[in-house]
mmCIF file of C-alpha atoms in Angstrom:
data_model
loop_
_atom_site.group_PDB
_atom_site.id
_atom_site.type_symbol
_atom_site.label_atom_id
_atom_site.label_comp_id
_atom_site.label_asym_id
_atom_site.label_seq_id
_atom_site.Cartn_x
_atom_site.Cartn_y
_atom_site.Cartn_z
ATOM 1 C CA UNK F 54 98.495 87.395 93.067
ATOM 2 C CA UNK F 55 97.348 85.037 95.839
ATOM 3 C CA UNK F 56 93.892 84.531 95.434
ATOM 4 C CA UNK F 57 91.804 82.262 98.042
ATOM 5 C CA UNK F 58 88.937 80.922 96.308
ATOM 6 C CA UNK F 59 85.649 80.143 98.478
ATOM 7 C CA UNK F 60 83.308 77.837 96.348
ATOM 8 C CA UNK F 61 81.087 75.385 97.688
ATOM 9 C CA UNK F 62 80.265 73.545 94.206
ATOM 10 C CA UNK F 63 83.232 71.219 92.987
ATOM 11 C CA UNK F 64 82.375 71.797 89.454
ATOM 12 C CA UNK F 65 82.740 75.659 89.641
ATOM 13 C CA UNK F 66 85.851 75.378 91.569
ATOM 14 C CA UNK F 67 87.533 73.458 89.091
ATOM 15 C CA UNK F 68 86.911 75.920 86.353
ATOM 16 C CA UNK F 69 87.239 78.789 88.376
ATOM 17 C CA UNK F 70 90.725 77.444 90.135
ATOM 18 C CA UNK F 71 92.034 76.700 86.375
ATOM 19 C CA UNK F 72 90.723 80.379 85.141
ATOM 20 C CA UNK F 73 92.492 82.140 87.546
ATOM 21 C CA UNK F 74 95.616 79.893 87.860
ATOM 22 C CA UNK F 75 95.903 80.292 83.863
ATOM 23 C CA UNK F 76 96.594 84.014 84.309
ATOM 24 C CA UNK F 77 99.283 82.839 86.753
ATOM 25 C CA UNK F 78 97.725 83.887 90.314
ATOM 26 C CA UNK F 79 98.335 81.570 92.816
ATOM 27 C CA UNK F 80 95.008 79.914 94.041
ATOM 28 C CA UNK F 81 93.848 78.370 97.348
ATOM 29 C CA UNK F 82 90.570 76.858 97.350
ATOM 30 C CA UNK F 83 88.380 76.368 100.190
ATOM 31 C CA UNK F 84 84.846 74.958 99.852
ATOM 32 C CA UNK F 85 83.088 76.389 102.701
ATOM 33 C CA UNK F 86 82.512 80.081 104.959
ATOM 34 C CA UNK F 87 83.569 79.293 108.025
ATOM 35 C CA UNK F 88 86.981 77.415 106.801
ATOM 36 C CA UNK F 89 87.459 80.352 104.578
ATOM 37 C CA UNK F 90 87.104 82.547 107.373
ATOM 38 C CA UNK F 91 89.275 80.689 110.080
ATOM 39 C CA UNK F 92 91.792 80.417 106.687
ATOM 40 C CA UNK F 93 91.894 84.094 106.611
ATOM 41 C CA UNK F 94 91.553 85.077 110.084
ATOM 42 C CA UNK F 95 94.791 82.872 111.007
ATOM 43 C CA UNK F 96 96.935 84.205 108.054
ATOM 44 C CA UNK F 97 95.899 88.066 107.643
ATOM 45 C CA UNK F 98 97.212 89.418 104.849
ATOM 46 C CA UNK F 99 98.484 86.134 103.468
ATOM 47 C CA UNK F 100 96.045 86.236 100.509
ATOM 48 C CA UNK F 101 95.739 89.418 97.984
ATOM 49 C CA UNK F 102 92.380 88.799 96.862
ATOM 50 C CA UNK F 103 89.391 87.378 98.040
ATOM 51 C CA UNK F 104 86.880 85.506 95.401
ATOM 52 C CA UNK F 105 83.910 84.207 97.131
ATOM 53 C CA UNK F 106 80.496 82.390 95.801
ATOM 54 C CA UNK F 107 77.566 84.175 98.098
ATOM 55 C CA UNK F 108 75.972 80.802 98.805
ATOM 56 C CA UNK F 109 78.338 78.552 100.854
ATOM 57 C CA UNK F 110 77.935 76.589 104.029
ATOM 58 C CA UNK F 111 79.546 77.277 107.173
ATOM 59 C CA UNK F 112 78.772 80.983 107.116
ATOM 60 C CA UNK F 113 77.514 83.088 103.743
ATOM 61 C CA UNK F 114 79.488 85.108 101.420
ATOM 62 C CA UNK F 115 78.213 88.202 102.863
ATOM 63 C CA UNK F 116 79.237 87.366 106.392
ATOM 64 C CA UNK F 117 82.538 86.342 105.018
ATOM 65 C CA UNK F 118 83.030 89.826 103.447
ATOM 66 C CA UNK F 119 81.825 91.571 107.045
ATOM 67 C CA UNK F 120 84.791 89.946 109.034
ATOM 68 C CA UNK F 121 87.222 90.468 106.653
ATOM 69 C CA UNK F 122 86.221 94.250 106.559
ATOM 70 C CA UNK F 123 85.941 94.247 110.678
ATOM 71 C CA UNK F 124 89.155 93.169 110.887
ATOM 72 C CA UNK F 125 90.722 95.827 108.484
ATOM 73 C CA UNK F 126 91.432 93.716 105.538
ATOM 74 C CA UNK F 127 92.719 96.215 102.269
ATOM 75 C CA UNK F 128 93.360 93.014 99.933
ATOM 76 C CA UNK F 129 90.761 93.326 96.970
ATOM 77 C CA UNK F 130 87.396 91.008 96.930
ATOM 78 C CA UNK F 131 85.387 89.841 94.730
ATOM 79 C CA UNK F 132 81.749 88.419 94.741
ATOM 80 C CA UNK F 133 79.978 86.082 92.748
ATOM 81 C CA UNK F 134 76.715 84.060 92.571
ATOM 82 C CA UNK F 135 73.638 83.221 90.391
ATOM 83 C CA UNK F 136 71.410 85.956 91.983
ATOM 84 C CA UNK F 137 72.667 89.012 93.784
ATOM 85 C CA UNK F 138 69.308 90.543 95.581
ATOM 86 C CA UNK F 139 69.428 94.336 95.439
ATOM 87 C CA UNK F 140 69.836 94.415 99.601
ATOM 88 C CA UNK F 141 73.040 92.299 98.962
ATOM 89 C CA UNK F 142 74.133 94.495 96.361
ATOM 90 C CA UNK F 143 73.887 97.480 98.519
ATOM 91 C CA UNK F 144 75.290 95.820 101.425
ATOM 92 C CA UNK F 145 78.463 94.425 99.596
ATOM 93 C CA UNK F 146 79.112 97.935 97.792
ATOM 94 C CA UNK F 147 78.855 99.863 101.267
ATOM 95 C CA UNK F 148 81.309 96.785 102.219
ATOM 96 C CA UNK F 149 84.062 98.176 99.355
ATOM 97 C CA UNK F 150 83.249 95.259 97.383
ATOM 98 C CA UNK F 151 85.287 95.827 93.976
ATOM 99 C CA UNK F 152 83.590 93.360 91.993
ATOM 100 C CA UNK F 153 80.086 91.861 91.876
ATOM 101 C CA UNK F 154 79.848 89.238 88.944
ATOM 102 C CA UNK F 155 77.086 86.869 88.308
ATOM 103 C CA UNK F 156 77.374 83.339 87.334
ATOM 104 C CA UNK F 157 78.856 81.783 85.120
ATOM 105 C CA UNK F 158 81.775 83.861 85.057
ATOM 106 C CA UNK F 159 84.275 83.833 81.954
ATOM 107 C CA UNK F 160 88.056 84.246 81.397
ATOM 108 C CA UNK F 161 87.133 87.576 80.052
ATOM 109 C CA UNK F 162 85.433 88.554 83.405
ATOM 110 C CA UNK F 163 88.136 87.023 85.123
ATOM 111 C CA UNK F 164 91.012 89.405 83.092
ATOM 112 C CA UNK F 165 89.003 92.503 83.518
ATOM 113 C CA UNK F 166 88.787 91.592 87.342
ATOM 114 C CA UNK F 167 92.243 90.642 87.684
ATOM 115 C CA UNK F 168 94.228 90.658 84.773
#
């Protein structure tokens, strides 16, 4: 799969870059909202799934996952973060969210998610 990774903390990145990459996707990172979101919005259906951190700069994960659903994206996507407030929760499940995962996520997360 091509998987564009949006992950603002270089540590994280690496290990979640290597995690995925290990189960042979394909993996674009991109450290921050917006970038992610002018990424996406200039190659639309370039990238299979989304996997995006909820805190970033530029704009949030949740705003991320609002454009791409404006815009009609069908790819899957994936959410992660440290805390996921019950308002976000709702919000990103109306979105068609697949997966909401909380930090630190493992390799055995990661398989179940996208084998």
């Amino acid at each position: 799969l091509r998987v564009l990774l949006v992950e603002d903390n270089a540590i994280v990145a690496g290990a979640m870059r290597w995690m995925l990459m290990s189960f042979g996707h394909e993996v674009d990172l991109i450290a921050d909202g917006q970038a992610a979101w002018d990424e996406l919005s200039g190659r639309p259906g370039h990238y299979e799934v989304v996997f995006t951190d909820l805190n970033l700069p530029g704009i949030s994960g949740v705003e991320l996952v609002r454009r791409l659903r404006r815009t009609g994206y069908a790819g899957m996507v994936v959410v992660y973060s440290g805390y996921i407030s019950d308002a976000h929760r709702t919000e990103l499940t109306s979105l068609g969210v697949e997966h909401l995962l909380a930090k630190p996520v493992d390799r055995a997360q990661l398989l179940r998610v996208l084998g």
